[in-house]
Amino acid sequence: RISARAGLRALAQAHDAGVTWYDVAPAYGAGQAEELLGQFLAGRARDSVQLCTKVGLVPPRHGPLARALCSLLTPIVSSSAPLRRALRRTGATANRALALTPATILESVERSLKRLGTDHVDVLALHNAQLPDLRRGDLHETLSRLIASGKIRAAAVAGSGGVALEALRRDLPLSILQFPTTEAEAPAVLAEAHRAGRGCVTHSVFGIAGAAVDGLARRLRQRPALAAALGAQGLQPRHPGLAVDQAQGVLDVPGAGRGLDSALAEDLAR
């Protein structure tokens, strides 16, 4: 949704402010996120950051013409939530799932290391892993070999709350769990992970692709008393991504509808 220049600027500002965790994947940024992060890391001390990448999803298969068209349309589409939703419904932006096999994992790691310009990542996550994937001894062995080689420092699973729970309840070389906070299993995953000494990385507080923001806006329009009560606690209608006006009971949600620079400044201030 933003240019490479804006992305590099945001990375530099975050790093200067003390942000050290960078989470990417081969599929992110239409396949460009790892390479962009690699450009940012060039000339910086590798031990000043922690890198997480993944294996299991890759970008849509587009030809040169389609990629050029996407680049031209990105500024227009990114400024309009209805256009983004319409584009997602076409399936044109849907990532492709790869079968998780030892060969796929090893090849993906090598490609990610090359794009990132480093000899190791701190965390490799099985992206969108399914329950049968967690039961495969060949995958466990492959992850253990990668850890022993030093190319990855830890292995993780990035999937649903149910998959995270299954990973916790099995003897697997997965020390970190990544899952959406919006799923019903999230509290149980956090509690069990704490007891087991596993790390957690959560995401999608507003739902996948921000879908929960639309639902929140609808509910607040239907319940002006609740909107007014929240407003009294300091939440004010401000951002166009969610807010319309106070009479409609639509309130500001941090992160919704902000430009990149203002969002980054506000988040770092917190």
mmCIF file of N, CA and C in Angstrom, residues 1-127:
data_model
loop_
_atom_site.group_PDB
_atom_site.id
_atom_site.type_symbol
_atom_site.label_atom_id
_atom_site.label_comp_id
_atom_site.label_asym_id
_atom_site.label_seq_id
_atom_site.Cartn_x
_atom_site.Cartn_y
_atom_site.Cartn_z
ATOM 1 N N ARG A 1 0.811 -1.210 0.000
ATOM 2 C CA ARG A 1 0.000 0.000 0.000
ATOM 3 C C ARG A 1 0.844 1.259 0.000
ATOM 4 N N ILE A 2 2.150 1.124 0.227
ATOM 5 C CA ILE A 2 3.026 2.282 0.248
ATOM 6 C C ILE A 2 4.200 2.029 -0.680
ATOM 7 N N SER A 3 4.944 3.096 -0.972
ATOM 8 C CA SER A 3 6.096 2.954 -1.859
ATOM 9 C C SER A 3 7.270 2.345 -1.116
ATOM 10 N N ALA A 4 8.237 1.839 -1.887
ATOM 11 C CA ALA A 4 9.447 1.290 -1.274
ATOM 12 C C ALA A 4 10.185 2.367 -0.488
ATOM 13 N N ARG A 5 10.202 3.575 -1.015
ATOM 14 C CA ARG A 5 10.890 4.669 -0.311
ATOM 15 C C ARG A 5 10.240 4.943 1.034
ATOM 16 N N ALA A 6 8.903 4.980 1.054
ATOM 17 C CA ALA A 6 8.200 5.213 2.319
ATOM 18 C C ALA A 6 8.426 4.060 3.282
ATOM 19 N N GLY A 7 8.483 2.844 2.755
ATOM 20 C CA GLY A 7 8.732 1.690 3.604
ATOM 21 C C GLY A 7 10.107 1.736 4.239
ATOM 22 N N LEU A 8 11.130 2.085 3.459
ATOM 23 C CA LEU A 8 12.482 2.188 3.999
ATOM 24 C C LEU A 8 12.572 3.291 5.040
ATOM 25 N N ARG A 9 11.873 4.389 4.793
ATOM 26 C CA ARG A 9 11.877 5.490 5.760
ATOM 27 C C ARG A 9 11.227 5.059 7.075
ATOM 28 N N ALA A 10 10.109 4.325 6.968
ATOM 29 C CA ALA A 10 9.428 3.858 8.176
ATOM 30 C C ALA A 10 10.305 2.879 8.948
ATOM 31 N N LEU A 11 10.991 1.979 8.239
ATOM 32 C CA LEU A 11 11.884 1.030 8.902
ATOM 33 C C LEU A 11 12.999 1.760 9.652
ATOM 34 N N ALA A 12 13.575 2.765 9.014
ATOM 35 C CA ALA A 12 14.667 3.509 9.639
ATOM 36 C C ALA A 12 14.180 4.270 10.870
ATOM 37 N N GLN A 13 13.003 4.897 10.770
ATOM 38 C CA GLN A 13 12.468 5.634 11.912
ATOM 39 C C GLN A 13 12.175 4.696 13.073
ATOM 40 N N ALA A 14 11.607 3.537 12.767
ATOM 41 C CA ALA A 14 11.299 2.574 13.819
ATOM 42 C C ALA A 14 12.586 2.072 14.480
ATOM 43 N N HIS A 15 13.587 1.754 13.672
ATOM 44 C CA HIS A 15 14.853 1.254 14.208
ATOM 45 C C HIS A 15 15.517 2.309 15.080
ATOM 46 N N ASP A 16 15.517 3.541 14.628
ATOM 47 C CA ASP A 16 16.120 4.625 15.409
ATOM 48 C C ASP A 16 15.407 4.820 16.745
ATOM 49 N N ALA A 17 14.116 4.489 16.765
ATOM 50 C CA ALA A 17 13.331 4.651 17.993
ATOM 51 C C ALA A 17 13.418 3.431 18.907
ATOM 52 N N GLY A 18 14.152 2.409 18.480
ATOM 53 C CA GLY A 18 14.361 1.254 19.347
ATOM 54 C C GLY A 18 13.609 0.001 18.972
ATOM 55 N N VAL A 19 12.887 -0.007 17.844
ATOM 56 C CA VAL A 19 12.186 -1.214 17.402
ATOM 57 C C VAL A 19 13.218 -2.202 16.858
ATOM 58 N N THR A 20 13.171 -3.427 17.350
ATOM 59 C CA THR A 20 14.181 -4.420 16.955
ATOM 60 C C THR A 20 13.590 -5.687 16.347
ATOM 61 N N TRP A 21 12.264 -5.864 16.402
ATOM 62 C CA TRP A 21 11.622 -7.077 15.885
ATOM 63 C C TRP A 21 11.013 -6.788 14.519
ATOM 64 N N TYR A 22 11.444 -7.544 13.495
ATOM 65 C CA TYR A 22 10.944 -7.338 12.140
ATOM 66 C C TYR A 22 10.415 -8.670 11.609
ATOM 67 N N ASP A 23 9.136 -8.672 11.268
ATOM 68 C CA ASP A 23 8.426 -9.889 10.894
ATOM 69 C C ASP A 23 8.020 -9.793 9.432
ATOM 70 N N VAL A 24 8.568 -10.675 8.609
ATOM 71 C CA VAL A 24 8.265 -10.660 7.177
ATOM 72 C C VAL A 24 7.934 -12.081 6.722
ATOM 73 N N ALA A 25 7.711 -12.227 5.431
ATOM 74 C CA ALA A 25 7.429 -13.531 4.829
ATOM 75 C C ALA A 25 7.604 -13.398 3.326
ATOM 76 N N PRO A 26 7.877 -14.509 2.639
ATOM 77 C CA PRO A 26 8.004 -14.440 1.179
ATOM 78 C C PRO A 26 6.780 -13.846 0.492
ATOM 79 N N ALA A 27 5.603 -13.990 1.107
ATOM 80 C CA ALA A 27 4.382 -13.495 0.469
ATOM 81 C C ALA A 27 4.098 -12.029 0.757
ATOM 82 N N TYR A 28 4.719 -11.458 1.764
ATOM 83 C CA TYR A 28 4.371 -10.097 2.168
ATOM 84 C C TYR A 28 4.843 -9.068 1.138
ATOM 85 N N GLY A 29 4.082 -7.985 1.067
ATOM 86 C CA GLY A 29 4.450 -6.905 0.158
ATOM 87 C C GLY A 29 4.498 -7.348 -1.287
ATOM 88 N N ALA A 30 3.540 -8.218 -1.656
ATOM 89 C CA ALA A 30 3.509 -8.768 -3.015
ATOM 90 C C ALA A 30 4.848 -9.411 -3.379
ATOM 91 N N GLY A 31 5.485 -10.020 -2.388
ATOM 92 C CA GLY A 31 6.744 -10.708 -2.630
ATOM 93 C C GLY A 31 7.978 -9.846 -2.497
ATOM 94 N N GLN A 32 7.829 -8.579 -2.091
ATOM 95 C CA GLN A 32 8.961 -7.660 -2.046
ATOM 96 C C GLN A 32 9.427 -7.328 -0.629
ATOM 97 N N ALA A 33 8.698 -7.768 0.385
ATOM 98 C CA ALA A 33 9.003 -7.345 1.755
ATOM 99 C C ALA A 33 10.391 -7.779 2.211
ATOM 100 N N GLU A 34 10.762 -9.036 1.960
ATOM 101 C CA GLU A 34 12.075 -9.508 2.411
ATOM 102 C C GLU A 34 13.205 -8.734 1.736
ATOM 103 N N GLU A 35 13.079 -8.521 0.457
ATOM 104 C CA GLU A 35 14.126 -7.797 -0.259
ATOM 105 C C GLU A 35 14.244 -6.363 0.250
ATOM 106 N N LEU A 36 13.103 -5.731 0.513
ATOM 107 C CA LEU A 36 13.113 -4.360 1.029
ATOM 108 C C LEU A 36 13.759 -4.316 2.412
ATOM 109 N N LEU A 37 13.410 -5.280 3.258
ATOM 110 C CA LEU A 37 14.017 -5.329 4.583
ATOM 111 C C LEU A 37 15.519 -5.584 4.465
ATOM 112 N N GLY A 38 15.917 -6.406 3.498
ATOM 113 C CA GLY A 38 17.338 -6.639 3.266
ATOM 114 C C GLY A 38 18.071 -5.357 2.901
ATOM 115 N N GLN A 39 17.435 -4.517 2.084
ATOM 116 C CA GLN A 39 18.037 -3.222 1.738
ATOM 117 C C GLN A 39 18.205 -2.361 2.982
ATOM 118 N N PHE A 40 17.204 -2.369 3.836
ATOM 119 C CA PHE A 40 17.260 -1.589 5.065
ATOM 120 C C PHE A 40 18.379 -2.083 5.982
ATOM 121 N N LEU A 41 18.577 -3.399 6.054
ATOM 122 C CA LEU A 41 19.566 -3.973 6.963
ATOM 123 C C LEU A 41 20.997 -3.791 6.482
ATOM 124 N N ALA A 42 21.187 -3.567 5.195
ATOM 125 C CA ALA A 42 22.536 -3.431 4.647
ATOM 126 C C ALA A 42 23.278 -2.305 5.364
ATOM 127 N N GLY A 43 24.448 -2.616 5.897
ATOM 128 C CA GLY A 43 25.232 -1.603 6.593
ATOM 129 C C GLY A 43 24.884 -1.444 8.054
ATOM 130 N N ARG A 44 23.844 -2.159 8.529
ATOM 131 C CA ARG A 44 23.493 -2.102 9.948
ATOM 132 C C ARG A 44 23.972 -3.370 10.643
ATOM 133 N N ALA A 45 24.221 -3.251 11.923
ATOM 134 C CA ALA A 45 24.688 -4.408 12.693
ATOM 135 C C ALA A 45 23.587 -5.461 12.744
ATOM 136 N N ARG A 46 23.928 -6.689 12.329
ATOM 137 C CA ARG A 46 22.916 -7.753 12.295
ATOM 138 C C ARG A 46 22.350 -8.038 13.675
ATOM 139 N N ASP A 47 23.184 -7.924 14.716
ATOM 140 C CA ASP A 47 22.693 -8.247 16.050
ATOM 141 C C ASP A 47 21.859 -7.129 16.672
ATOM 142 N N SER A 48 21.609 -6.062 15.901
ATOM 143 C CA SER A 48 20.761 -4.978 16.413
ATOM 144 C C SER A 48 19.287 -5.237 16.153
ATOM 145 N N VAL A 49 18.983 -6.320 15.406
ATOM 146 C CA VAL A 49 17.593 -6.633 15.085
ATOM 147 C C VAL A 49 17.350 -8.128 15.249
ATOM 148 N N GLN A 50 16.086 -8.479 15.375
ATOM 149 C CA GLN A 50 15.660 -9.877 15.351
ATOM 150 C C GLN A 50 14.745 -10.049 14.151
ATOM 151 N N LEU A 51 15.034 -11.048 13.329
ATOM 152 C CA LEU A 51 14.298 -11.267 12.088
ATOM 153 C C LEU A 51 13.452 -12.523 12.177
ATOM 154 N N CYS A 52 12.201 -12.381 11.798
ATOM 155 C CA CYS A 52 11.315 -13.535 11.668
ATOM 156 C C CYS A 52 10.833 -13.592 10.231
ATOM 157 N N THR A 53 11.001 -14.736 9.600
ATOM 158 C CA THR A 53 10.386 -14.946 8.293
ATOM 159 C C THR A 53 9.649 -16.277 8.331
ATOM 160 N N LYS A 54 9.038 -16.639 7.219
ATOM 161 C CA LYS A 54 8.129 -17.781 7.231
ATOM 162 C C LYS A 54 8.297 -18.623 5.972
ATOM 163 N N VAL A 55 7.625 -19.764 5.986
ATOM 164 C CA VAL A 55 7.583 -20.637 4.820
ATOM 165 C C VAL A 55 6.183 -21.238 4.745
ATOM 166 N N GLY A 56 5.624 -21.239 3.537
ATOM 167 C CA GLY A 56 4.307 -21.843 3.364
ATOM 168 C C GLY A 56 3.370 -21.060 2.468
ATOM 169 N N LEU A 57 3.569 -19.741 2.376
ATOM 170 C CA LEU A 57 2.757 -18.913 1.488
ATOM 171 C C LEU A 57 3.668 -18.118 0.572
ATOM 172 N N VAL A 58 3.254 -17.977 -0.683
ATOM 173 C CA VAL A 58 3.989 -17.173 -1.660
ATOM 174 C C VAL A 58 3.001 -16.238 -2.354
ATOM 175 N N PRO A 59 3.500 -15.189 -3.008
ATOM 176 C CA PRO A 59 2.599 -14.222 -3.643
ATOM 177 C C PRO A 59 1.827 -14.828 -4.809
ATOM 178 N N PRO A 60 0.770 -14.127 -5.247
ATOM 179 C CA PRO A 60 0.039 -14.590 -6.439
ATOM 180 C C PRO A 60 0.982 -14.671 -7.640
ATOM 181 N N ARG A 61 0.687 -15.571 -8.557
ATOM 182 C CA ARG A 61 1.507 -15.718 -9.750
ATOM 183 C C ARG A 61 1.020 -14.728 -10.807
ATOM 184 N N HIS A 62 1.739 -13.605 -10.960
ATOM 185 C CA HIS A 62 1.383 -12.573 -11.933
ATOM 186 C C HIS A 62 2.516 -12.398 -12.934
ATOM 187 N N GLY A 63 2.169 -12.149 -14.172
ATOM 188 C CA GLY A 63 3.160 -11.858 -15.188
ATOM 189 C C GLY A 63 3.650 -10.421 -15.074
ATOM 190 N N PRO A 64 4.656 -10.045 -15.877
ATOM 191 C CA PRO A 64 5.226 -8.692 -15.820
ATOM 192 C C PRO A 64 4.180 -7.593 -16.032
ATOM 193 N N LEU A 65 3.251 -7.803 -16.976
ATOM 194 C CA LEU A 65 2.241 -6.794 -17.247
ATOM 195 C C LEU A 65 1.325 -6.606 -16.045
ATOM 196 N N ALA A 66 0.904 -7.715 -15.432
ATOM 197 C CA ALA A 66 0.023 -7.632 -14.271
ATOM 198 C C ALA A 66 0.722 -6.956 -13.103
ATOM 199 N N ARG A 67 2.024 -7.265 -12.918
ATOM 200 C CA ARG A 67 2.761 -6.633 -11.826
ATOM 201 C C ARG A 67 2.891 -5.137 -12.043
ATOM 202 N N ALA A 68 3.142 -4.733 -13.286
ATOM 203 C CA ALA A 68 3.247 -3.301 -13.592
ATOM 204 C C ALA A 68 1.918 -2.598 -13.353
ATOM 205 N N LEU A 69 0.828 -3.259 -13.742
ATOM 206 C CA LEU A 69 -0.501 -2.684 -13.537
ATOM 207 C C LEU A 69 -0.806 -2.540 -12.049
ATOM 208 N N CYS A 70 -0.421 -3.539 -11.273
ATOM 209 C CA CYS A 70 -0.637 -3.475 -9.823
ATOM 210 C C CYS A 70 0.112 -2.301 -9.213
ATOM 211 N N SER A 71 1.341 -2.079 -9.682
ATOM 212 C CA SER A 71 2.135 -0.969 -9.153
ATOM 213 C C SER A 71 1.475 0.369 -9.447
ATOM 214 N N LEU A 72 0.898 0.473 -10.637
ATOM 215 C CA LEU A 72 0.233 1.721 -11.012
ATOM 216 C C LEU A 72 -1.043 1.954 -10.213
ATOM 217 N N LEU A 73 -1.764 0.873 -9.932
ATOM 218 C CA LEU A 73 -3.057 1.002 -9.263
ATOM 219 C C LEU A 73 -2.958 1.070 -7.740
ATOM 220 N N THR A 74 -1.809 0.659 -7.197
ATOM 221 C CA THR A 74 -1.677 0.597 -5.738
ATOM 222 C C THR A 74 -2.028 1.903 -5.042
ATOM 223 N N PRO A 75 -1.518 3.087 -5.493
ATOM 224 C CA PRO A 75 -1.863 4.324 -4.788
ATOM 225 C C PRO A 75 -3.362 4.609 -4.782
ATOM 226 N N ILE A 76 -4.058 4.230 -5.849
ATOM 227 C CA ILE A 76 -5.495 4.481 -5.935
ATOM 228 C C ILE A 76 -6.253 3.526 -5.039
ATOM 229 N N VAL A 77 -5.926 2.244 -5.144
ATOM 230 C CA VAL A 77 -6.641 1.233 -4.375
ATOM 231 C C VAL A 77 -6.389 1.379 -2.881
ATOM 232 N N SER A 78 -5.156 1.699 -2.497
ATOM 233 C CA SER A 78 -4.823 1.773 -1.081
ATOM 234 C C SER A 78 -5.518 2.922 -0.377
ATOM 235 N N SER A 79 -5.987 3.906 -1.130
ATOM 236 C CA SER A 79 -6.663 5.045 -0.511
ATOM 237 C C SER A 79 -8.164 4.814 -0.339
ATOM 238 N N SER A 80 -8.647 3.668 -0.777
ATOM 239 C CA SER A 80 -10.092 3.403 -0.732
ATOM 240 C C SER A 80 -10.368 2.020 -0.163
ATOM 241 N N ALA A 81 -10.973 1.961 1.021
ATOM 242 C CA ALA A 81 -11.312 0.672 1.625
ATOM 243 C C ALA A 81 -12.272 -0.138 0.749
ATOM 244 N N PRO A 82 -13.316 0.470 0.156
ATOM 245 C CA PRO A 82 -14.202 -0.307 -0.714
ATOM 246 C C PRO A 82 -13.471 -0.921 -1.904
ATOM 247 N N LEU A 83 -12.532 -0.171 -2.482
ATOM 248 C CA LEU A 83 -11.770 -0.720 -3.599
ATOM 249 C C LEU A 83 -10.888 -1.881 -3.148
ATOM 250 N N ARG A 84 -10.289 -1.753 -1.954
ATOM 251 C CA ARG A 84 -9.449 -2.847 -1.448
ATOM 252 C C ARG A 84 -10.281 -4.100 -1.229
ATOM 253 N N ARG A 85 -11.471 -3.929 -0.652
ATOM 254 C CA ARG A 85 -12.329 -5.095 -0.417
ATOM 255 C C ARG A 85 -12.761 -5.723 -1.740
ATOM 256 N N ALA A 86 -13.093 -4.881 -2.716
ATOM 257 C CA ALA A 86 -13.515 -5.398 -4.017
ATOM 258 C C ALA A 86 -12.385 -6.167 -4.692
ATOM 259 N N LEU A 87 -11.170 -5.635 -4.572
ATOM 260 C CA LEU A 87 -10.023 -6.314 -5.173
ATOM 261 C C LEU A 87 -9.764 -7.654 -4.504
ATOM 262 N N ARG A 88 -9.876 -7.702 -3.158
ATOM 263 C CA ARG A 88 -9.672 -8.974 -2.456
ATOM 264 C C ARG A 88 -10.685 -10.016 -2.888
ATOM 265 N N ARG A 89 -11.924 -9.572 -3.136
ATOM 266 C CA ARG A 89 -12.970 -10.524 -3.539
ATOM 267 C C ARG A 89 -12.677 -11.161 -4.892
ATOM 268 N N THR A 90 -11.916 -10.483 -5.736
ATOM 269 C CA THR A 90 -11.589 -11.064 -7.044
ATOM 270 C C THR A 90 -10.583 -12.205 -6.926
ATOM 271 N N GLY A 91 -9.876 -12.264 -5.805
ATOM 272 C CA GLY A 91 -8.854 -13.288 -5.633
ATOM 273 C C GLY A 91 -7.518 -12.930 -6.251
ATOM 274 N N ALA A 92 -7.422 -11.748 -6.864
ATOM 275 C CA ALA A 92 -6.187 -11.365 -7.554
ATOM 276 C C ALA A 92 -5.026 -11.144 -6.596
ATOM 277 N N THR A 93 -5.342 -10.839 -5.342
ATOM 278 C CA THR A 93 -4.283 -10.579 -4.373
ATOM 279 C C THR A 93 -4.070 -11.747 -3.412
ATOM 280 N N ALA A 94 -4.769 -12.852 -3.638
ATOM 281 C CA ALA A 94 -4.677 -13.995 -2.713
ATOM 282 C C ALA A 94 -3.323 -14.691 -2.835
ATOM 283 N N ASN A 95 -2.683 -14.899 -1.710
ATOM 284 C CA ASN A 95 -1.418 -15.629 -1.711
ATOM 285 C C ASN A 95 -1.651 -17.108 -2.008
ATOM 286 N N ARG A 96 -0.614 -17.772 -2.492
ATOM 287 C CA ARG A 96 -0.696 -19.189 -2.813
ATOM 288 C C ARG A 96 -0.063 -20.020 -1.701
ATOM 289 N N ALA A 97 -0.741 -21.081 -1.320
ATOM 290 C CA ALA A 97 -0.221 -21.958 -0.272
ATOM 291 C C ALA A 97 0.668 -23.036 -0.890
ATOM 292 N N LEU A 98 1.790 -23.274 -0.260
ATOM 293 C CA LEU A 98 2.693 -24.343 -0.672
ATOM 294 C C LEU A 98 2.535 -25.532 0.272
ATOM 295 N N ALA A 99 2.693 -26.713 -0.257
ATOM 296 C CA ALA A 99 2.723 -27.894 0.596
ATOM 297 C C ALA A 99 4.014 -27.857 1.406
ATOM 298 N N LEU A 100 3.892 -28.024 2.715
ATOM 299 C CA LEU A 100 5.071 -27.986 3.577
ATOM 300 C C LEU A 100 5.778 -29.343 3.517
ATOM 301 N N THR A 101 6.926 -29.345 2.886
ATOM 302 C CA THR A 101 7.761 -30.541 2.786
ATOM 303 C C THR A 101 9.175 -30.143 3.195
ATOM 304 N N PRO A 102 10.027 -31.108 3.541
ATOM 305 C CA PRO A 102 11.421 -30.763 3.849
ATOM 306 C C PRO A 102 12.088 -29.966 2.730
ATOM 307 N N ALA A 103 11.869 -30.375 1.482
ATOM 308 C CA ALA A 103 12.500 -29.666 0.364
ATOM 309 C C ALA A 103 11.992 -28.235 0.253
ATOM 310 N N THR A 104 10.674 -28.046 0.429
ATOM 311 C CA THR A 104 10.100 -26.705 0.363
ATOM 312 C C THR A 104 10.681 -25.811 1.449
ATOM 313 N N ILE A 105 10.789 -26.336 2.654
ATOM 314 C CA ILE A 105 11.307 -25.547 3.771
ATOM 315 C C ILE A 105 12.761 -25.155 3.532
ATOM 316 N N LEU A 106 13.587 -26.116 3.129
ATOM 317 C CA LEU A 106 15.007 -25.834 2.920
ATOM 318 C C LEU A 106 15.213 -24.830 1.800
ATOM 319 N N GLU A 107 14.487 -25.000 0.705
ATOM 320 C CA GLU A 107 14.619 -24.074 -0.419
ATOM 321 C C GLU A 107 14.138 -22.680 -0.037
ATOM 322 N N SER A 108 13.032 -22.597 0.689
ATOM 323 C CA SER A 108 12.489 -21.304 1.083
ATOM 324 C C SER A 108 13.453 -20.560 2.004
ATOM 325 N N VAL A 109 14.072 -21.281 2.934
ATOM 326 C CA VAL A 109 15.030 -20.649 3.842
ATOM 327 C C VAL A 109 16.197 -20.050 3.064
ATOM 328 N N GLU A 110 16.732 -20.795 2.123
ATOM 329 C CA GLU A 110 17.868 -20.288 1.345
ATOM 330 C C GLU A 110 17.485 -19.035 0.564
ATOM 331 N N ARG A 111 16.303 -19.044 -0.021
ATOM 332 C CA ARG A 111 15.865 -17.869 -0.781
ATOM 333 C C ARG A 111 15.635 -16.675 0.138
ATOM 334 N N SER A 112 15.058 -16.930 1.307
ATOM 335 C CA SER A 112 14.812 -15.831 2.247
ATOM 336 C C SER A 112 16.121 -15.231 2.734
ATOM 337 N N LEU A 113 17.101 -16.084 3.053
ATOM 338 C CA LEU A 113 18.395 -15.575 3.509
ATOM 339 C C LEU A 113 19.048 -14.707 2.436
ATOM 340 N N LYS A 114 18.920 -15.121 1.187
ATOM 341 C CA LYS A 114 19.499 -14.338 0.090
ATOM 342 C C LYS A 114 18.797 -12.991 -0.037
ATOM 343 N N ARG A 115 17.469 -12.989 0.022
ATOM 344 C CA ARG A 115 16.735 -11.726 -0.109
ATOM 345 C C ARG A 115 17.019 -10.797 1.074
ATOM 346 N N LEU A 116 17.155 -11.368 2.254
ATOM 347 C CA LEU A 116 17.401 -10.563 3.451
ATOM 348 C C LEU A 116 18.864 -10.151 3.584
ATOM 349 N N GLY A 117 19.737 -10.800 2.838
ATOM 350 C CA GLY A 117 21.151 -10.457 2.908
ATOM 351 C C GLY A 117 21.798 -10.832 4.219
ATOM 352 N N THR A 118 21.435 -11.986 4.763
ATOM 353 C CA THR A 118 21.974 -12.423 6.041
ATOM 354 C C THR A 118 22.253 -13.922 5.994
ATOM 355 N N ASP A 119 22.997 -14.397 6.998
ATOM 356 C CA ASP A 119 23.300 -15.832 7.036
ATOM 357 C C ASP A 119 22.394 -16.593 7.986
ATOM 358 N N HIS A 120 21.488 -15.884 8.673
ATOM 359 C CA HIS A 120 20.559 -16.574 9.566
ATOM 360 C C HIS A 120 19.360 -15.675 9.869
ATOM 361 N N VAL A 121 18.259 -16.312 10.251
ATOM 362 C CA VAL A 121 17.109 -15.579 10.786
ATOM 363 C C VAL A 121 16.900 -16.056 12.217
ATOM 364 N N ASP A 122 16.335 -15.199 13.032
ATOM 365 C CA ASP A 122 16.131 -15.558 14.431
ATOM 366 C C ASP A 122 14.959 -16.515 14.599
ATOM 367 N N VAL A 123 13.949 -16.368 13.754
ATOM 368 C CA VAL A 123 12.775 -17.237 13.833
ATOM 369 C C VAL A 123 12.312 -17.591 12.425
ATOM 370 N N LEU A 124 12.040 -18.879 12.211
ATOM 371 C CA LEU A 124 11.378 -19.342 10.988
ATOM 372 C C LEU A 124 10.038 -19.931 11.401
ATOM 373 N N ALA A 125 8.961 -19.414 10.818
ATOM 374 C CA ALA A 125 7.619 -19.884 11.169
ATOM 375 C C ALA A 125 7.005 -20.659 10.007
ATOM 376 N N LEU A 126 6.312 -21.739 10.357
ATOM 377 C CA LEU A 126 5.514 -22.470 9.371
ATOM 378 C C LEU A 126 4.247 -21.665 9.136
ATOM 379 N N HIS A 127 4.145 -21.080 7.955
ATOM 380 C CA HIS A 127 3.095 -20.106 7.650
ATOM 381 C C HIS A 127 1.791 -20.810 7.264
#
